[in-house]
Amino acid sequence: MSSSQKKVTNILSSISPPSDLPSFVTAALVPQPVTPAEGTTPDQSSMESPNKDPESDPFIPTTFSPAIPSSKDTSMVEAKGETDASEKAAGGASKVGKDFSTMVLNPEPLADALSPITQGGSALFGWVKGAVSSNGILQKVAEKAKNSVDTIVTTLDPQMKEYINSGGDTEVIVASDKDDKVRPIREAFQSVFGKATVIGLASHAAGIAAQPVGFAAGLKGAEHRINGIRAENPRVDDHLPVVAVENFLVELFPDQWFEAGVIVLFDYAKNILLKTVTQMTPIPFPIVTSIQADTPGDYELKDTGFAVTIGSIMAKNLNTPHTEWHKTYTSVARSEMILNAAKAIATLYKQSVAEYASAFGNAMNSSNE
């Protein structure tokens, strides 16, 4: 071949370099055009290396550009996607895209929908109504809680018992201002009626010996106390029951004497008269003979008893206060004896008031007819 003949060049050398990559890809390295080695053709170079080593390829880093901004709440989208997936798995053909604000969840009115629950005869509200009734469970629990608190308060301060249990519709007047008489009568009526107002007023038995002797004298002394307090005190009207206590001596067996107290309740408006006697305390015969001797022969009230009280003589001999000689002598206080008898009087009075109310109601019905 002559030197004047033109040299044949490679066809790839006439191809221009590739254009710039898209804007979302920033190339770290710009690839250079591949020039095949001398004595080889493009087909041969590609056939010699059919599998290129991935580590030898240049790494092209990219910048992530999210399609959804991070500030946007995608919870509803995720929930919708989960709903779509579940419906597709269940074989649903239509896509759920409804507006929930336009859906009617309960076509019935609210009152009709809740009527099975709010009706008084339903199991739930019927139980609640019964529980809060006057005899319901909650009422009993509240009463027990109140009684427990009252017990604690009265244990810490026994005088609070009078104020806690005072009130109610029952009012009673005691014809005495002595604490050993008023306190047990108040406790008796409050234990029977639940709440009761019991007030003691000073009184005396006119026309009766200082120490009454016999049942008749004791009863007469109590009646005189009731009549005297109703006449002298304007606070005591005909609608208030009055209770009186009168202690007396009685000879039940020859030369065997006993001391006891008669309790009388009189309700003028309801015409109720109740009587009872406390526990009896045996009295030594020499004590009785001594107070007989101390009573003057011209004592004007001698027909009803002695001029000297048994309490003064027993307290002097036992070296104890006048109101404590019963407990010192028999281990039973006078207030305890009055309390037990007063409970019987209060119970009988409660029954009598109920009978009076029933009879009064029947009389009113008969008159109306």
CSV table of N, CA and C in Angstrom, one decimal, residues 60-171:
chain,number,residue,atom,x,y,z
A,60,ILE,N,-23.0,6.6,41.8
A,60,ILE,CA,-23.6,7.9,41.6
A,60,ILE,C,-24.5,8.2,42.7
A,61,PRO,N,-24.2,9.0,43.7
A,61,PRO,CA,-25.1,9.4,44.8
A,61,PRO,C,-26.2,10.3,44.3
A,62,THR,N,-27.4,10.1,45.0
A,62,THR,CA,-28.5,11.0,44.6
A,62,THR,C,-29.1,11.7,45.9
A,63,THR,N,-29.8,12.7,45.7
A,63,THR,CA,-30.5,13.5,46.8
A,63,THR,C,-31.9,13.1,46.8
A,64,PHE,N,-32.4,12.6,48.0
A,64,PHE,CA,-33.8,12.2,48.1
A,64,PHE,C,-34.7,13.4,48.1
A,65,SER,N,-35.7,13.4,47.3
A,65,SER,CA,-36.7,14.4,47.3
A,65,SER,C,-38.1,13.8,47.5
A,66,PRO,N,-38.7,13.9,48.7
A,66,PRO,CA,-39.9,13.2,49.0
A,66,PRO,C,-41.1,13.8,48.2
A,67,ALA,N,-42.0,13.0,47.8
A,67,ALA,CA,-43.1,13.5,47.0
A,67,ALA,C,-44.2,14.1,48.0
A,68,ILE,N,-44.2,13.6,49.3
A,68,ILE,CA,-45.2,14.2,50.3
A,68,ILE,C,-44.4,14.9,51.3
A,69,PRO,N,-44.6,16.2,51.6
A,69,PRO,CA,-43.9,16.9,52.7
A,69,PRO,C,-44.1,16.2,54.0
A,70,SER,N,-43.0,16.3,54.9
A,70,SER,CA,-43.1,15.7,56.2
A,70,SER,C,-44.1,16.4,57.1
A,71,SER,N,-44.5,17.6,56.8
A,71,SER,CA,-45.4,18.3,57.6
A,71,SER,C,-46.9,17.9,57.4
A,72,LYS,N,-47.1,17.2,56.4
A,72,LYS,CA,-48.5,16.8,56.1
A,72,LYS,C,-48.9,15.5,56.9
A,73,ASP,N,-50.1,15.5,57.5
A,73,ASP,CA,-50.6,14.4,58.3
A,73,ASP,C,-51.1,13.3,57.3
A,74,THR,N,-50.4,12.1,57.4
A,74,THR,CA,-50.7,11.0,56.5
A,74,THR,C,-51.5,9.9,57.2
A,75,SER,N,-52.0,10.2,58.4
A,75,SER,CA,-52.6,9.1,59.2
A,75,SER,C,-53.9,8.7,58.4
A,76,MET,N,-54.7,9.6,57.9
A,76,MET,CA,-55.9,9.3,57.2
A,76,MET,C,-55.6,8.6,55.9
A,77,VAL,N,-54.5,9.0,55.3
A,77,VAL,CA,-54.2,8.3,54.1
A,77,VAL,C,-53.8,6.8,54.3
A,78,GLU,N,-53.0,6.6,55.4
A,78,GLU,CA,-52.6,5.3,55.8
A,78,GLU,C,-53.8,4.4,56.2
A,79,ALA,N,-54.8,5.1,56.9
A,79,ALA,CA,-56.0,4.3,57.3
A,79,ALA,C,-56.8,4.0,56.1
A,80,LYS,N,-56.9,4.9,55.2
A,80,LYS,CA,-57.6,4.6,53.9
A,80,LYS,C,-57.0,3.5,53.1
A,81,GLY,N,-55.6,3.6,53.1
A,81,GLY,CA,-54.9,2.5,52.4
A,81,GLY,C,-55.2,1.2,53.0
A,82,GLU,N,-55.2,1.1,54.4
A,82,GLU,CA,-55.4,-0.2,55.0
A,82,GLU,C,-56.8,-0.6,54.8
A,83,THR,N,-57.8,0.3,54.7
A,83,THR,CA,-59.2,-0.1,54.4
A,83,THR,C,-59.3,-0.6,53.0
A,84,ASP,N,-58.6,0.1,52.1
A,84,ASP,CA,-58.7,-0.4,50.7
A,84,ASP,C,-58.1,-1.8,50.6
A,85,ALA,N,-57.0,-2.0,51.3
A,85,ALA,CA,-56.4,-3.3,51.2
A,85,ALA,C,-57.2,-4.4,51.8
A,86,SER,N,-57.9,-4.1,52.9
A,86,SER,CA,-58.8,-5.1,53.5
A,86,SER,C,-60.0,-5.4,52.7
A,87,GLU,N,-60.5,-4.4,52.0
A,87,GLU,CA,-61.7,-4.6,51.1
A,87,GLU,C,-61.3,-5.4,49.9
A,88,LYS,N,-60.1,-5.1,49.4
A,88,LYS,CA,-59.6,-5.9,48.2
A,88,LYS,C,-59.4,-7.4,48.6
A,89,ALA,N,-58.9,-7.6,49.8
A,89,ALA,CA,-58.6,-8.9,50.3
A,89,ALA,C,-60.0,-9.7,50.5
A,90,ALA,N,-61.0,-9.0,50.9
A,90,ALA,CA,-62.3,-9.6,51.0
A,90,ALA,C,-63.1,-9.7,49.8
A,91,GLY,N,-62.5,-9.3,48.7
A,91,GLY,CA,-63.2,-9.5,47.4
A,91,GLY,C,-64.1,-8.3,47.0
A,92,GLY,N,-63.9,-7.1,47.7
A,92,GLY,CA,-64.7,-6.0,47.3
A,92,GLY,C,-64.3,-5.4,46.0
A,93,ALA,N,-65.2,-5.2,45.1
A,93,ALA,CA,-64.9,-4.7,43.8
A,93,ALA,C,-64.9,-3.2,43.7
A,94,SER,N,-65.7,-2.5,44.6
A,94,SER,CA,-65.8,-1.1,44.6
A,94,SER,C,-64.9,-0.4,45.6
A,95,LYS,N,-64.4,0.7,45.4
A,95,LYS,CA,-63.5,1.4,46.2
A,95,LYS,C,-64.3,2.3,47.2
A,96,VAL,N,-63.9,2.3,48.5
A,96,VAL,CA,-64.5,3.1,49.5
A,96,VAL,C,-64.0,4.5,49.4
A,97,GLY,N,-64.8,5.4,49.0
A,97,GLY,CA,-64.4,6.8,48.9
A,97,GLY,C,-65.5,7.7,49.3
A,98,LYS,N,-66.4,7.3,50.3
A,98,LYS,CA,-67.5,8.0,50.7
A,98,LYS,C,-67.2,9.1,51.7
A,99,ASP,N,-68.0,10.1,51.8
A,99,ASP,CA,-67.8,11.1,52.8
A,99,ASP,C,-68.6,10.7,54.1
A,100,PHE,N,-67.8,10.5,55.2
A,100,PHE,CA,-68.5,10.0,56.4
A,100,PHE,C,-69.4,11.0,57.0
A,101,SER,N,-69.1,12.3,56.7
A,101,SER,CA,-70.0,13.3,57.3
A,101,SER,C,-71.4,13.2,56.8
A,102,THR,N,-71.6,12.6,55.6
A,102,THR,CA,-73.0,12.6,55.1
A,102,THR,C,-73.6,11.2,55.4
A,103,MET,N,-72.9,10.3,56.0
A,103,MET,CA,-73.5,9.0,56.4
A,103,MET,C,-74.4,9.1,57.6
A,104,VAL,N,-75.6,8.5,57.7
A,104,VAL,CA,-76.5,8.4,58.8
A,104,VAL,C,-76.2,7.1,59.5
A,105,LEU,N,-75.5,7.3,60.7
A,105,LEU,CA,-75.1,6.1,61.4
A,105,LEU,C,-76.3,5.4,62.2
A,106,ASN,N,-77.3,6.2,62.6
A,106,ASN,CA,-78.4,5.7,63.3
A,106,ASN,C,-79.7,6.5,62.9
A,107,PRO,N,-80.5,5.9,62.1
A,107,PRO,CA,-81.7,6.6,61.6
A,107,PRO,C,-82.7,6.9,62.6
A,108,GLU,N,-82.7,6.1,63.8
A,108,GLU,CA,-83.7,6.4,64.8
A,108,GLU,C,-83.3,7.6,65.6
A,109,PRO,N,-84.3,8.3,66.2
A,109,PRO,CA,-84.0,9.4,67.1
A,109,PRO,C,-83.2,8.9,68.3
A,110,LEU,N,-82.5,9.8,68.9
A,110,LEU,CA,-81.7,9.5,70.0
A,110,LEU,C,-82.5,9.0,71.2
A,111,ALA,N,-83.6,9.6,71.5
A,111,ALA,CA,-84.5,9.2,72.6
A,111,ALA,C,-85.0,7.8,72.4
A,112,ASP,N,-85.4,7.5,71.1
A,112,ASP,CA,-85.9,6.1,70.8
A,112,ASP,C,-84.8,5.1,70.9
A,113,ALA,N,-83.6,5.5,70.5
A,113,ALA,CA,-82.5,4.5,70.5
A,113,ALA,C,-82.1,4.2,72.0
A,114,LEU,N,-82.2,5.2,72.9
A,114,LEU,CA,-81.8,5.0,74.3
A,114,LEU,C,-83.0,4.6,75.2
A,115,SER,N,-84.2,4.5,74.6
A,115,SER,CA,-85.3,4.2,75.5
A,115,SER,C,-85.2,2.9,76.2
A,116,PRO,N,-84.7,1.8,75.5
A,116,PRO,CA,-84.6,0.5,76.3
A,116,PRO,C,-83.7,0.6,77.5
A,117,ILE,N,-82.7,1.6,77.5
A,117,ILE,CA,-81.8,1.8,78.6
A,117,ILE,C,-82.4,2.7,79.7
A,118,THR,N,-83.0,3.8,79.3
A,118,THR,CA,-83.5,4.8,80.2
A,118,THR,C,-84.9,4.5,80.8
A,119,GLN,N,-85.5,3.5,80.3
A,119,GLN,CA,-86.8,3.1,80.9
A,119,GLN,C,-86.7,2.7,82.3
A,120,GLY,N,-87.7,3.0,83.2
A,120,GLY,CA,-87.6,2.7,84.6
A,120,GLY,C,-87.6,1.2,84.8
A,121,GLY,N,-88.2,0.4,83.9
A,121,GLY,CA,-88.3,-1.0,84.1
A,121,GLY,C,-87.1,-1.8,83.6
A,122,SER,N,-86.1,-1.1,83.0
A,122,SER,CA,-84.9,-1.8,82.5
A,122,SER,C,-84.1,-2.3,83.7
A,123,ALA,N,-83.2,-3.3,83.3
A,123,ALA,CA,-82.5,-4.0,84.4
A,123,ALA,C,-81.5,-3.0,85.0
A,124,LEU,N,-80.8,-2.2,84.2
A,124,LEU,CA,-79.8,-1.3,84.8
A,124,LEU,C,-80.4,-0.2,85.6
A,125,PHE,N,-81.2,0.6,85.0
A,125,PHE,CA,-81.8,1.8,85.7
A,125,PHE,C,-82.8,1.4,86.7
A,126,GLY,N,-83.4,0.3,86.5
A,126,GLY,CA,-84.4,-0.2,87.5
A,126,GLY,C,-83.6,-0.6,88.8
A,127,TRP,N,-82.4,-1.2,88.6
A,127,TRP,CA,-81.6,-1.5,89.8
A,127,TRP,C,-81.1,-0.2,90.5
A,128,VAL,N,-80.7,0.7,89.7
A,128,VAL,CA,-80.2,2.0,90.3
A,128,VAL,C,-81.4,2.7,91.1
A,129,LYS,N,-82.6,2.7,90.4
A,129,LYS,CA,-83.7,3.4,91.1
A,129,LYS,C,-84.0,2.7,92.4
A,130,GLY,N,-84.0,1.3,92.4
A,130,GLY,CA,-84.3,0.6,93.6
A,130,GLY,C,-83.2,0.8,94.7
A,131,ALA,N,-81.9,1.0,94.2
A,131,ALA,CA,-80.8,1.1,95.1
A,131,ALA,C,-80.9,2.4,95.9
A,132,VAL,N,-81.4,3.4,95.3
A,132,VAL,CA,-81.4,4.7,95.9
A,132,VAL,C,-82.7,5.0,96.6
A,133,SER,N,-83.7,4.1,96.6
A,133,SER,CA,-84.9,4.3,97.2
A,133,SER,C,-84.8,4.3,98.7
A,134,SER,N,-85.9,4.6,99.4
A,134,SER,CA,-85.9,4.7,100.8
A,134,SER,C,-85.4,3.4,101.5
A,135,ASN,N,-85.7,2.3,100.9
A,135,ASN,CA,-85.3,1.0,101.5
A,135,ASN,C,-84.2,0.3,100.6
A,136,GLY,N,-83.6,1.1,99.7
A,136,GLY,CA,-82.6,0.5,98.8
A,136,GLY,C,-81.3,0.2,99.5
A,137,ILE,N,-80.4,-0.5,98.6
A,137,ILE,CA,-79.1,-0.9,99.1
A,137,ILE,C,-78.3,0.4,99.5
A,138,LEU,N,-78.3,1.4,98.6
A,138,LEU,CA,-77.4,2.5,98.9
A,138,LEU,C,-77.9,3.3,100.2
A,139,GLN,N,-79.3,3.3,100.3
A,139,GLN,CA,-79.8,4.0,101.5
A,139,GLN,C,-79.4,3.3,102.8
A,140,LYS,N,-79.4,1.9,102.7
A,140,LYS,CA,-78.9,1.2,103.9
A,140,LYS,C,-77.5,1.3,104.2
A,141,VAL,N,-76.7,1.4,103.1
A,141,VAL,CA,-75.2,1.6,103.3
A,141,VAL,C,-75.0,3.0,103.9
A,142,ALA,N,-75.7,4.0,103.4
A,142,ALA,CA,-75.6,5.4,104.0
A,142,ALA,C,-76.0,5.4,105.4
A,143,GLU,N,-77.0,4.7,105.8
A,143,GLU,CA,-77.5,4.7,107.2
A,143,GLU,C,-76.4,4.0,108.1
A,144,LYS,N,-75.9,2.9,107.6
A,144,LYS,CA,-74.8,2.2,108.4
A,144,LYS,C,-73.6,3.1,108.5
A,145,ALA,N,-73.2,3.8,107.4
A,145,ALA,CA,-72.1,4.7,107.5
A,145,ALA,C,-72.3,5.8,108.5
A,146,LYS,N,-73.5,6.3,108.5
A,146,LYS,CA,-73.9,7.4,109.4
A,146,LYS,C,-73.9,6.9,110.9
A,147,ASN,N,-74.4,5.7,111.1
A,147,ASN,CA,-74.4,5.1,112.4
A,147,ASN,C,-73.0,4.9,112.9
A,148,SER,N,-72.2,4.4,112.0
A,148,SER,CA,-70.8,4.2,112.4
A,148,SER,C,-70.1,5.5,112.8
A,149,VAL,N,-70.3,6.5,112.1
A,149,VAL,CA,-69.7,7.8,112.4
A,149,VAL,C,-70.3,8.3,113.7
A,150,ASP,N,-71.6,8.2,113.9
A,150,ASP,CA,-72.2,8.7,115.2
A,150,ASP,C,-71.7,7.9,116.3
A,151,THR,N,-71.4,6.6,116.1
A,151,THR,CA,-70.9,5.8,117.2
A,151,THR,C,-69.5,6.2,117.6
A,152,ILE,N,-68.7,6.5,116.6
A,152,ILE,CA,-67.3,7.0,116.9
A,152,ILE,C,-67.4,8.3,117.7
A,153,VAL,N,-68.3,9.3,117.2
A,153,VAL,CA,-68.3,10.6,117.8
A,153,VAL,C,-68.8,10.5,119.3
A,154,THR,N,-69.9,9.7,119.5
A,154,THR,CA,-70.4,9.5,120.8
A,154,THR,C,-69.5,8.8,121.8
A,155,THR,N,-68.7,7.9,121.2
A,155,THR,CA,-67.7,7.2,122.0
A,155,THR,C,-66.6,8.2,122.5
A,156,LEU,N,-66.1,9.0,121.6
A,156,LEU,CA,-65.1,10.0,122.0
A,156,LEU,C,-65.7,11.1,122.9
A,157,ASP,N,-66.9,11.5,122.6
A,157,ASP,CA,-67.6,12.5,123.5
A,157,ASP,C,-69.0,12.1,123.7
A,158,PRO,N,-69.3,11.4,124.8
A,158,PRO,CA,-70.7,10.9,125.1
A,158,PRO,C,-71.7,11.9,125.1
A,159,GLN,N,-71.4,13.2,125.4
A,159,GLN,CA,-72.4,14.2,125.5
A,159,GLN,C,-72.9,14.6,124.1
A,160,MET,N,-72.2,14.2,123.0
A,160,MET,CA,-72.6,14.5,121.7
A,160,MET,C,-73.9,13.7,121.3
A,161,LYS,N,-74.1,12.6,122.0
A,161,LYS,CA,-75.2,11.7,121.7
A,161,LYS,C,-76.5,12.5,121.8
A,162,GLU,N,-76.6,13.3,122.8
A,162,GLU,CA,-77.9,14.1,123.0
A,162,GLU,C,-78.2,15.0,121.8
A,163,TYR,N,-77.1,15.6,121.2
A,163,TYR,CA,-77.3,16.5,120.1
A,163,TYR,C,-77.5,15.8,118.8
A,164,ILE,N,-76.8,14.6,118.6
A,164,ILE,CA,-77.0,13.9,117.3
A,164,ILE,C,-78.4,13.3,117.2
A,165,ASN,N,-78.9,12.8,118.3
A,165,ASN,CA,-80.2,12.1,118.3
A,165,ASN,C,-81.4,13.0,118.6
A,166,SER,N,-81.1,14.3,118.8
A,166,SER,CA,-82.2,15.2,119.1
A,166,SER,C,-82.9,15.6,117.8
A,167,GLY,N,-84.1,16.0,117.9
A,167,GLY,CA,-84.9,16.4,116.7
A,167,GLY,C,-86.0,15.4,116.5
A,168,GLY,N,-86.5,15.4,115.2
A,168,GLY,CA,-87.6,14.5,114.9
A,168,GLY,C,-89.0,15.1,115.3
A,169,ASP,N,-90.0,14.2,115.2
A,169,ASP,CA,-91.4,14.6,115.5
A,169,ASP,C,-91.8,14.4,117.0
A,170,THR,N,-90.9,13.7,117.8
A,170,THR,CA,-91.3,13.4,119.1
A,170,THR,C,-90.6,14.4,120.1
A,171,GLU,N,-91.4,15.0,120.9
A,171,GLU,CA,-90.9,15.9,122.0
A,171,GLU,C,-91.5,15.4,123.3
